[in-house]
């Protein structure tokens, strides 16, 4: 019997947003947008569908990764299409497409949904939303400072304080120089060290040292590399620049690597300092060749991405989440269903005064209508019958404290709006 | 040579939203959201990925349609996935999934992107966005009146007046009764007549009559059906109800059918009255069995959808589109690049007073920086060097009229915010 009916579950690994979850999602997106726009960033967007070639252009290894880890399929015109797994290739495509018309420095942001095909496991979703902020066409250190200040402000504007998170900064070009000073110039070797450093926080000190020695095949060099990675750097122009803007929770961390191989200079991550929540909240870096695959002059840039799931975890962990449900302010409740159209007329008057209002035109009893309005987080109920209509005097009941106020509709509207 | 590089084109049939188009899109979404919320509707959303079975459940014919007209593919777990072509099955799934917890009447809205696989032709996109508003759990006529009033208000809130559009209303149940009164009770026959009526506005009167006679195989009955369809109906409770709310551009039109077969009562469309723009702007209707496929008690409802492309066409045709680009208000321009970090500090002060501000840290000459700021629709430039820093007196240049004002940063901020 049960098999006759369809399941009400969503597709595996994606989320339904019922109004209570949607309200939180909208709140997060609003703070992201307002913060980005306060720094002069303009919003853009594109379709989730992109030509698969956009992600495959870096050789066979990449092609395999795209096939395994993304949603990629053939359309009926034999075009290979991918559901975007990240926004950076899309924004590079769009900037390259209009690079002769766009005015630089160019500040853009977007809040795309991104897809990854992964075995569904606890906390790993196949779709998430991500704020992307990018500053193109400026390679001065102050551009790096701005993007870090913007990332920092994103958290401050949710009510976070500097003790709740830390900014860890590194620089790919500086790392190349530091390895070179130790006599390590082989690119492949540097990549292996970088990958190991990326794991550093997740493994024991002994394992880290042992793995490093396996890579370097030299005990003395191993210790020199580890010393260099672990050294506390205080004299760095980025950190000093941030301090002049009042930002004091950023440090240089030579183990920060970032996965994407398009980064060329500054790379950074922001971590939640709460031990419950140890994933990076945000990450980004500088890229200088991102538009190269489209030909023409390359455009430099620096940017970051931050996801909705880790953001919400952070806000919940630090008790910063403010509920923001878009319930109506007033429920107009007719005593009889033959007054349902009169209820609409009353609602219209409140609405014209910019008050959110709905009516309950159902067959339920008045008492049930009132308690249901309370369940929907409505603030006031206006219950009326023929008497109220004849006398033009109505009563507004506060559903939180039970208090009442009476008057004409004009008087009640004035009380609510002044 | 050229083939070495990737194209910067988007995937076929979808759109890139550069900031100028995105600003228009955001404006449309904002008016939709605010209007829906003013009627007490709460926002929800879901993933674009849905199990394909959700669209295939109505038999073989429907299955073929789904395979041909939607993006449907197998994931690596052999699950058949569809990019949602409409939102109604999703909202039915979500309501059915929590029908025991949700409070009715339930008012929900969403602005999903929807996908259709069609041969790409002029004006026919493969992805578009659509406002969906639904009122569940109320079958009183006042519910139908509310949803029509909401649809009407959507256009009014963009600045439209009643002479720019018309609301055409019909009712499936009334049609069945009217056909029955003419002796037509065969469901298949009624479906054929309904499909022809749906084409009525697009074909000649002669063709319409001829086709109707072909269906009915009776001249007298044909004329009776056409007379019934064309009759002007003035005495209808929906039209009268709307009039009491001050809505006077709705009429009964017996040719309105609506494509989806889930409608059971009221159906309606809103048309742009401009001859340039003759597609329906909006359409919807009442459905009483939408959640039936999930089992349990069915939930009644009435709702409508309106698309972003036809909405934007309407606004452009009637000159109602207000540009709303999110440019910064001020561009801070250092005279030398060694003052770039000072520029960030100045920007920070304006930003703390809720003024949108950016800096130009590029190598460009000051004159070029000023003209570029103008191109980006920035209102003011603040150009400064060592002198301004030493004297703490700055000048704000209005980029529209060339006027200037000088003062300390605090004074300038006060002038802008009061």
Short mmCIF file of N, CA and C in Angstrom, two decimals, chain A residues 217-355:
data_model
loop_
_atom_site.label_atom_id
_atom_site.label_comp_id
_atom_site.label_asym_id
_atom_site.label_seq_id
_atom_site.Cartn_x
_atom_site.Cartn_y
_atom_site.Cartn_z
N UNK A 217 64.01 13.24 2.57
CA UNK A 217 65.09 12.24 2.65
C UNK A 217 66.35 12.82 3.28
N UNK A 218 66.18 13.73 4.27
CA UNK A 218 67.32 14.38 4.91
C UNK A 218 66.85 14.93 6.25
N UNK A 219 67.47 14.46 7.34
CA UNK A 219 67.03 14.84 8.69
C UNK A 219 67.25 16.33 8.98
N UNK A 220 68.43 16.81 8.61
CA UNK A 220 68.77 18.21 8.91
C UNK A 220 67.85 19.17 8.15
N UNK A 221 67.65 18.85 6.86
CA UNK A 221 66.79 19.69 6.02
C UNK A 221 65.34 19.66 6.54
N UNK A 222 64.93 18.46 6.98
CA UNK A 222 63.58 18.31 7.55
C UNK A 222 63.39 19.26 8.72
N UNK A 223 64.36 19.26 9.64
CA UNK A 223 64.24 20.12 10.82
C UNK A 223 64.26 21.58 10.44
N UNK A 224 65.07 21.92 9.42
CA UNK A 224 65.14 23.32 8.96
C UNK A 224 63.80 23.78 8.36
N UNK A 225 63.19 22.88 7.58
CA UNK A 225 61.89 23.22 6.96
C UNK A 225 60.83 23.39 8.05
N UNK A 226 60.80 22.45 9.00
CA UNK A 226 59.79 22.53 10.07
C UNK A 226 59.99 23.80 10.89
N UNK A 227 61.24 24.14 11.18
CA UNK A 227 61.51 25.37 11.94
C UNK A 227 60.98 26.58 11.18
N UNK A 228 61.26 26.60 9.88
CA UNK A 228 60.79 27.72 9.05
C UNK A 228 59.27 27.81 9.05
N UNK A 229 58.60 26.66 8.90
CA UNK A 229 57.12 26.65 8.86
C UNK A 229 56.53 27.12 10.18
N UNK A 230 57.20 26.72 11.28
CA UNK A 230 56.61 27.01 12.59
C UNK A 230 57.00 28.37 13.17
N UNK A 231 57.94 29.02 12.51
CA UNK A 231 58.43 30.30 13.05
C UNK A 231 57.31 31.34 13.12
N UNK A 232 57.29 32.09 14.21
CA UNK A 232 56.29 33.15 14.36
C UNK A 232 56.78 34.39 13.61
N UNK A 233 55.98 34.85 12.64
CA UNK A 233 56.36 36.03 11.86
C UNK A 233 55.53 37.20 12.34
N UNK A 234 56.18 38.24 12.83
CA UNK A 234 55.42 39.40 13.31
C UNK A 234 55.61 40.60 12.39
N UNK A 235 56.77 40.65 11.75
CA UNK A 235 57.08 41.82 10.93
C UNK A 235 56.66 41.54 9.47
N UNK A 236 55.40 41.75 9.17
CA UNK A 236 54.91 41.47 7.81
C UNK A 236 53.97 42.61 7.41
N UNK A 237 54.15 43.13 6.20
CA UNK A 237 53.40 44.34 5.83
C UNK A 237 51.88 44.13 5.83
N UNK A 238 51.42 42.92 5.52
CA UNK A 238 49.98 42.67 5.53
C UNK A 238 49.41 42.78 6.95
N UNK A 239 50.13 42.13 7.88
CA UNK A 239 49.66 42.14 9.28
C UNK A 239 49.71 43.56 9.84
N UNK A 240 50.77 44.29 9.49
CA UNK A 240 50.89 45.68 9.97
C UNK A 240 49.80 46.55 9.34
N UNK A 241 49.54 46.33 8.05
CA UNK A 241 48.48 47.09 7.38
C UNK A 241 47.13 46.86 8.02
N UNK A 242 46.84 45.58 8.31
CA UNK A 242 45.57 45.25 8.96
C UNK A 242 45.46 45.92 10.33
N UNK A 243 46.60 45.96 11.07
CA UNK A 243 46.60 46.57 12.40
C UNK A 243 46.24 48.06 12.31
N UNK A 244 46.71 48.75 11.24
CA UNK A 244 46.35 50.17 11.13
C UNK A 244 44.84 50.35 10.92
N UNK A 245 44.17 49.32 10.44
CA UNK A 245 42.70 49.39 10.28
C UNK A 245 41.98 48.84 11.52
N UNK A 246 42.76 48.56 12.58
CA UNK A 246 42.14 48.09 13.82
C UNK A 246 41.85 46.60 13.83
N UNK A 247 42.49 45.85 12.91
CA UNK A 247 42.26 44.40 12.85
C UNK A 247 43.44 43.69 13.49
N UNK A 248 43.20 43.01 14.61
CA UNK A 248 44.29 42.50 15.43
C UNK A 248 44.25 40.99 15.65
N UNK A 249 43.47 40.27 14.86
CA UNK A 249 43.44 38.81 15.03
C UNK A 249 43.96 38.07 13.79
N UNK A 250 44.90 38.71 13.09
CA UNK A 250 45.52 38.06 11.92
C UNK A 250 46.97 37.74 12.22
N UNK A 251 47.40 36.53 11.81
CA UNK A 251 48.80 36.15 11.97
C UNK A 251 49.28 35.47 10.68
N UNK A 252 50.61 35.47 10.51
CA UNK A 252 51.20 34.70 9.42
C UNK A 252 51.32 33.24 9.87
N UNK A 253 50.82 32.33 9.05
CA UNK A 253 50.93 30.90 9.35
C UNK A 253 51.47 30.21 8.09
N UNK A 254 52.74 29.79 8.16
CA UNK A 254 53.41 29.24 6.98
C UNK A 254 52.87 27.88 6.55
N UNK A 255 51.96 27.29 7.35
CA UNK A 255 51.41 26.00 6.95
C UNK A 255 50.15 26.15 6.08
N UNK A 256 49.61 27.36 6.02
CA UNK A 256 48.39 27.58 5.21
C UNK A 256 48.73 27.42 3.73
N UNK A 257 47.99 26.54 3.05
CA UNK A 257 48.31 26.25 1.64
C UNK A 257 47.15 26.59 0.71
N UNK A 258 45.93 26.23 1.04
CA UNK A 258 44.76 26.34 0.17
C UNK A 258 44.85 25.33 -0.98
N UNK A 259 43.77 24.65 -1.23
CA UNK A 259 43.76 23.60 -2.24
C UNK A 259 43.99 24.03 -3.68
N UNK A 260 43.34 25.09 -4.11
CA UNK A 260 43.34 25.40 -5.53
C UNK A 260 44.72 25.82 -6.02
N UNK A 261 45.09 25.31 -7.19
CA UNK A 261 46.45 25.62 -7.66
C UNK A 261 46.53 26.93 -8.43
N UNK A 262 45.42 27.67 -8.51
CA UNK A 262 45.52 28.94 -9.22
C UNK A 262 46.04 30.10 -8.36
N UNK A 263 46.22 29.86 -7.06
CA UNK A 263 46.73 30.95 -6.22
C UNK A 263 48.22 31.20 -6.47
N UNK A 264 48.60 32.49 -6.47
CA UNK A 264 50.00 32.83 -6.79
C UNK A 264 50.68 33.67 -5.71
N UNK A 265 49.91 34.32 -4.83
CA UNK A 265 50.52 35.18 -3.81
C UNK A 265 49.90 34.92 -2.46
N UNK A 266 49.29 35.94 -1.89
CA UNK A 266 48.63 35.83 -0.59
C UNK A 266 47.57 34.71 -0.60
N UNK A 267 47.60 33.87 0.42
CA UNK A 267 46.50 32.93 0.65
C UNK A 267 46.08 33.07 2.11
N UNK A 268 44.81 32.81 2.42
CA UNK A 268 44.37 32.99 3.81
C UNK A 268 43.15 32.13 4.12
N UNK A 269 43.01 31.87 5.42
CA UNK A 269 41.82 31.16 5.90
C UNK A 269 41.40 31.80 7.21
N UNK A 270 40.11 31.76 7.49
CA UNK A 270 39.62 32.21 8.79
C UNK A 270 39.05 31.00 9.50
N UNK A 271 39.50 30.82 10.74
CA UNK A 271 39.05 29.68 11.55
C UNK A 271 38.21 30.15 12.73
N UNK A 272 37.17 29.39 13.00
CA UNK A 272 36.40 29.53 14.23
C UNK A 272 37.31 29.09 15.38
N UNK A 273 37.40 29.88 16.46
CA UNK A 273 38.27 29.49 17.57
C UNK A 273 37.59 28.49 18.51
N UNK A 274 36.30 28.29 18.35
CA UNK A 274 35.63 27.29 19.17
C UNK A 274 36.09 25.90 18.76
N UNK A 275 36.47 25.06 19.75
CA UNK A 275 36.97 23.73 19.41
C UNK A 275 35.90 22.83 18.77
N UNK A 276 34.61 23.15 18.99
CA UNK A 276 33.54 22.33 18.39
C UNK A 276 33.48 22.41 16.88
N UNK A 277 34.12 23.41 16.33
CA UNK A 277 33.78 23.85 15.00
C UNK A 277 35.06 24.15 14.24
N UNK A 278 35.90 23.09 14.02
CA UNK A 278 37.26 23.42 13.61
C UNK A 278 37.53 23.53 12.12
N UNK A 279 36.49 23.53 11.29
CA UNK A 279 36.72 23.74 9.88
C UNK A 279 36.97 25.22 9.58
N UNK A 280 37.63 25.49 8.41
CA UNK A 280 37.81 26.88 8.00
C UNK A 280 36.45 27.47 7.63
N UNK A 281 36.21 28.69 8.11
CA UNK A 281 34.97 29.40 7.82
C UNK A 281 35.01 30.04 6.46
N UNK A 282 36.20 30.29 5.99
CA UNK A 282 36.38 31.16 4.84
C UNK A 282 37.80 30.96 4.34
N UNK A 283 37.99 31.02 3.04
CA UNK A 283 39.34 30.91 2.50
C UNK A 283 39.45 31.62 1.18
N UNK A 284 40.67 32.05 0.87
CA UNK A 284 40.84 32.74 -0.41
C UNK A 284 42.29 33.04 -0.69
N UNK A 285 42.51 33.84 -1.72
CA UNK A 285 43.87 34.18 -2.06
C UNK A 285 43.97 34.99 -3.34
N UNK A 286 45.23 35.27 -3.68
CA UNK A 286 45.52 36.06 -4.88
C UNK A 286 45.85 35.14 -6.04
N UNK A 287 45.29 35.46 -7.21
CA UNK A 287 45.56 34.70 -8.43
C UNK A 287 45.92 35.72 -9.49
N UNK A 288 46.91 35.40 -10.29
CA UNK A 288 47.33 36.39 -11.29
C UNK A 288 47.14 35.93 -12.72
N UNK A 289 46.65 34.70 -12.91
CA UNK A 289 46.53 34.17 -14.27
C UNK A 289 45.19 33.54 -14.56
N UNK A 290 44.18 33.93 -13.80
CA UNK A 290 42.93 33.20 -13.86
C UNK A 290 42.22 33.30 -15.21
N UNK A 291 42.39 34.42 -15.89
CA UNK A 291 41.69 34.57 -17.17
C UNK A 291 42.53 34.10 -18.35
N UNK A 292 43.74 33.58 -18.07
CA UNK A 292 44.67 33.20 -19.14
C UNK A 292 44.05 32.21 -20.12
N UNK A 293 43.24 31.28 -19.62
CA UNK A 293 42.69 30.24 -20.50
C UNK A 293 41.73 30.79 -21.55
N UNK A 294 41.30 32.06 -21.37
CA UNK A 294 40.41 32.68 -22.36
C UNK A 294 41.17 33.55 -23.35
N UNK A 295 42.51 33.62 -23.22
CA UNK A 295 43.32 34.43 -24.12
C UNK A 295 43.34 35.89 -23.71
N UNK A 296 44.07 36.72 -24.45
CA UNK A 296 44.15 38.15 -24.15
C UNK A 296 45.00 38.42 -22.92
N UNK A 297 45.05 39.69 -22.49
CA UNK A 297 45.82 40.02 -21.31
C UNK A 297 45.18 39.38 -20.08
N UNK A 298 46.02 38.92 -19.16
CA UNK A 298 45.46 38.33 -17.96
C UNK A 298 45.03 39.43 -17.00
N UNK A 299 44.11 39.10 -16.13
CA UNK A 299 43.59 40.04 -15.15
C UNK A 299 43.98 39.51 -13.78
N UNK A 300 44.62 40.35 -12.96
CA UNK A 300 45.01 39.92 -11.61
C UNK A 300 43.80 40.03 -10.68
N UNK A 301 43.86 39.32 -9.59
CA UNK A 301 42.73 39.42 -8.67
C UNK A 301 43.03 38.79 -7.33
N UNK A 302 42.19 39.10 -6.37
CA UNK A 302 42.24 38.44 -5.06
C UNK A 302 40.80 38.28 -4.58
N UNK A 303 40.50 37.15 -3.97
CA UNK A 303 39.12 36.93 -3.56
C UNK A 303 39.01 35.85 -2.51
N UNK A 304 37.77 35.66 -2.02
CA UNK A 304 37.53 34.58 -1.06
C UNK A 304 36.13 34.02 -1.22
N UNK A 305 35.92 32.86 -0.65
CA UNK A 305 34.60 32.24 -0.59
C UNK A 305 34.28 31.82 0.82
N UNK A 306 33.01 31.95 1.22
CA UNK A 306 32.59 31.42 2.52
C UNK A 306 31.23 30.76 2.37
N UNK A 307 31.06 29.60 2.99
CA UNK A 307 29.87 28.78 2.77
C UNK A 307 28.76 29.04 3.78
N UNK A 308 27.52 28.74 3.37
CA UNK A 308 26.37 28.97 4.25
C UNK A 308 26.32 27.99 5.42
N UNK A 309 26.81 26.76 5.21
CA UNK A 309 26.68 25.76 6.27
C UNK A 309 27.64 26.07 7.43
N UNK A 310 28.92 26.35 7.09
CA UNK A 310 29.89 26.68 8.15
C UNK A 310 29.52 28.01 8.81
N UNK A 311 28.97 28.95 8.01
CA UNK A 311 28.55 30.25 8.58
C UNK A 311 27.47 30.04 9.63
N UNK A 312 26.48 29.23 9.28
CA UNK A 312 25.38 28.99 10.23
C UNK A 312 25.88 28.26 11.48
N UNK A 313 26.80 27.29 11.28
CA UNK A 313 27.40 26.59 12.44
C UNK A 313 28.09 27.60 13.36
N UNK A 314 28.85 28.52 12.76
CA UNK A 314 29.57 29.53 13.55
C UNK A 314 28.58 30.37 14.36
N UNK A 315 27.51 30.84 13.70
CA UNK A 315 26.53 31.70 14.38
C UNK A 315 25.83 30.94 15.50
N UNK A 316 25.55 29.65 15.27
CA UNK A 316 24.88 28.85 16.32
C UNK A 316 25.82 28.59 17.49
N UNK A 317 27.09 28.24 17.17
CA UNK A 317 28.07 27.95 18.22
C UNK A 317 28.27 29.15 19.14
N UNK A 318 28.29 30.35 18.56
CA UNK A 318 28.57 31.56 19.36
C UNK A 318 27.29 32.30 19.74
N UNK A 319 26.14 31.65 19.53
CA UNK A 319 24.86 32.22 19.93
C UNK A 319 24.61 33.60 19.29
N UNK A 320 24.92 33.69 18.02
CA UNK A 320 24.79 34.97 17.31
C UNK A 320 23.61 34.98 16.33
N UNK A 321 22.87 33.87 16.29
CA UNK A 321 21.82 33.76 15.29
C UNK A 321 20.56 34.48 15.76
N UNK A 322 20.14 35.50 15.04
CA UNK A 322 18.91 36.19 15.39
C UNK A 322 17.81 35.71 14.45
N UNK A 323 16.74 35.16 15.04
CA UNK A 323 15.61 34.69 14.22
C UNK A 323 14.96 35.88 13.55
N UNK A 324 14.41 35.66 12.42
CA UNK A 324 13.97 36.77 11.58
C UNK A 324 12.81 36.32 10.71
N UNK A 325 11.88 35.57 11.29
CA UNK A 325 10.82 34.97 10.48
C UNK A 325 9.87 36.06 9.97
N UNK A 326 9.48 35.90 8.71
CA UNK A 326 8.69 36.93 8.05
C UNK A 326 7.19 36.73 8.24
N UNK A 327 6.77 36.45 9.46
CA UNK A 327 5.34 36.27 9.75
C UNK A 327 4.60 37.58 9.55
N UNK A 328 3.28 37.46 9.25
CA UNK A 328 2.48 38.69 9.26
C UNK A 328 2.45 39.29 10.67
N UNK A 329 2.25 40.59 10.77
CA UNK A 329 2.14 41.26 12.06
C UNK A 329 0.74 41.08 12.64
N UNK A 330 -0.25 41.10 11.75
CA UNK A 330 -1.66 40.99 12.20
C UNK A 330 -2.38 39.86 11.47
N UNK A 331 -3.20 39.09 12.22
CA UNK A 331 -4.12 38.15 11.58
C UNK A 331 -5.53 38.70 11.78
N UNK A 332 -6.22 38.94 10.67
CA UNK A 332 -7.60 39.41 10.74
C UNK A 332 -8.51 38.19 10.75
N UNK A 333 -9.33 38.08 11.79
CA UNK A 333 -10.13 36.87 12.02
C UNK A 333 -11.62 37.21 12.05
N UNK A 334 -12.34 36.86 10.99
CA UNK A 334 -13.79 37.10 11.00
C UNK A 334 -14.49 36.08 11.89
N UNK A 335 -15.54 36.52 12.60
CA UNK A 335 -16.28 35.63 13.50
C UNK A 335 -17.09 34.61 12.71
N UNK A 336 -17.50 34.97 11.51
CA UNK A 336 -18.27 34.07 10.63
C UNK A 336 -17.63 34.07 9.25
N UNK A 337 -17.76 32.94 8.54
CA UNK A 337 -17.11 32.89 7.21
C UNK A 337 -17.81 33.79 6.19
N UNK A 338 -19.06 34.22 6.47
CA UNK A 338 -19.69 35.14 5.51
C UNK A 338 -19.08 36.54 5.60
N UNK A 339 -18.16 36.75 6.54
CA UNK A 339 -17.46 38.03 6.64
C UNK A 339 -16.05 37.95 6.06
N UNK A 340 -15.77 36.86 5.35
CA UNK A 340 -14.40 36.66 4.84
C UNK A 340 -13.95 37.78 3.90
N UNK A 341 -14.87 38.28 3.07
CA UNK A 341 -14.46 39.35 2.14
C UNK A 341 -14.29 40.67 2.89
N UNK A 342 -15.12 40.89 3.91
CA UNK A 342 -14.91 42.06 4.78
C UNK A 342 -13.52 41.99 5.43
N UNK A 343 -13.10 40.79 5.79
CA UNK A 343 -11.76 40.62 6.39
C UNK A 343 -10.68 41.06 5.41
N UNK A 344 -10.86 40.72 4.14
CA UNK A 344 -9.90 41.14 3.11
C UNK A 344 -9.85 42.67 3.01
N UNK A 345 -11.03 43.31 3.13
CA UNK A 345 -11.07 44.78 3.03
C UNK A 345 -10.32 45.43 4.20
N UNK A 346 -10.51 44.85 5.40
CA UNK A 346 -9.80 45.37 6.58
C UNK A 346 -8.29 45.17 6.41
N UNK A 347 -7.91 43.97 5.95
CA UNK A 347 -6.48 43.67 5.74
C UNK A 347 -5.86 44.68 4.78
N UNK A 348 -6.59 45.00 3.72
CA UNK A 348 -6.09 45.94 2.71
C UNK A 348 -5.72 47.29 3.34
N UNK A 349 -6.55 47.74 4.30
CA UNK A 349 -6.26 49.04 4.93
C UNK A 349 -4.96 49.01 5.73
N UNK A 350 -4.75 47.93 6.48
CA UNK A 350 -3.49 47.81 7.23
C UNK A 350 -2.29 47.72 6.28
N UNK A 351 -2.47 46.95 5.20
CA UNK A 351 -1.40 46.74 4.23
C UNK A 351 -0.98 48.06 3.57
N UNK A 352 -1.97 48.91 3.33
CA UNK A 352 -1.66 50.21 2.71
C UNK A 352 -0.83 51.09 3.64
N UNK A 353 -0.84 50.76 4.94
CA UNK A 353 0.00 51.48 5.89
C UNK A 353 1.30 50.71 6.15
N UNK A 354 1.66 49.83 5.21
CA UNK A 354 2.92 49.06 5.30
C UNK A 354 2.98 48.11 6.48
N UNK A 355 1.83 47.60 6.89
CA UNK A 355 1.80 46.59 7.96
C UNK A 355 1.51 45.24 7.30
#
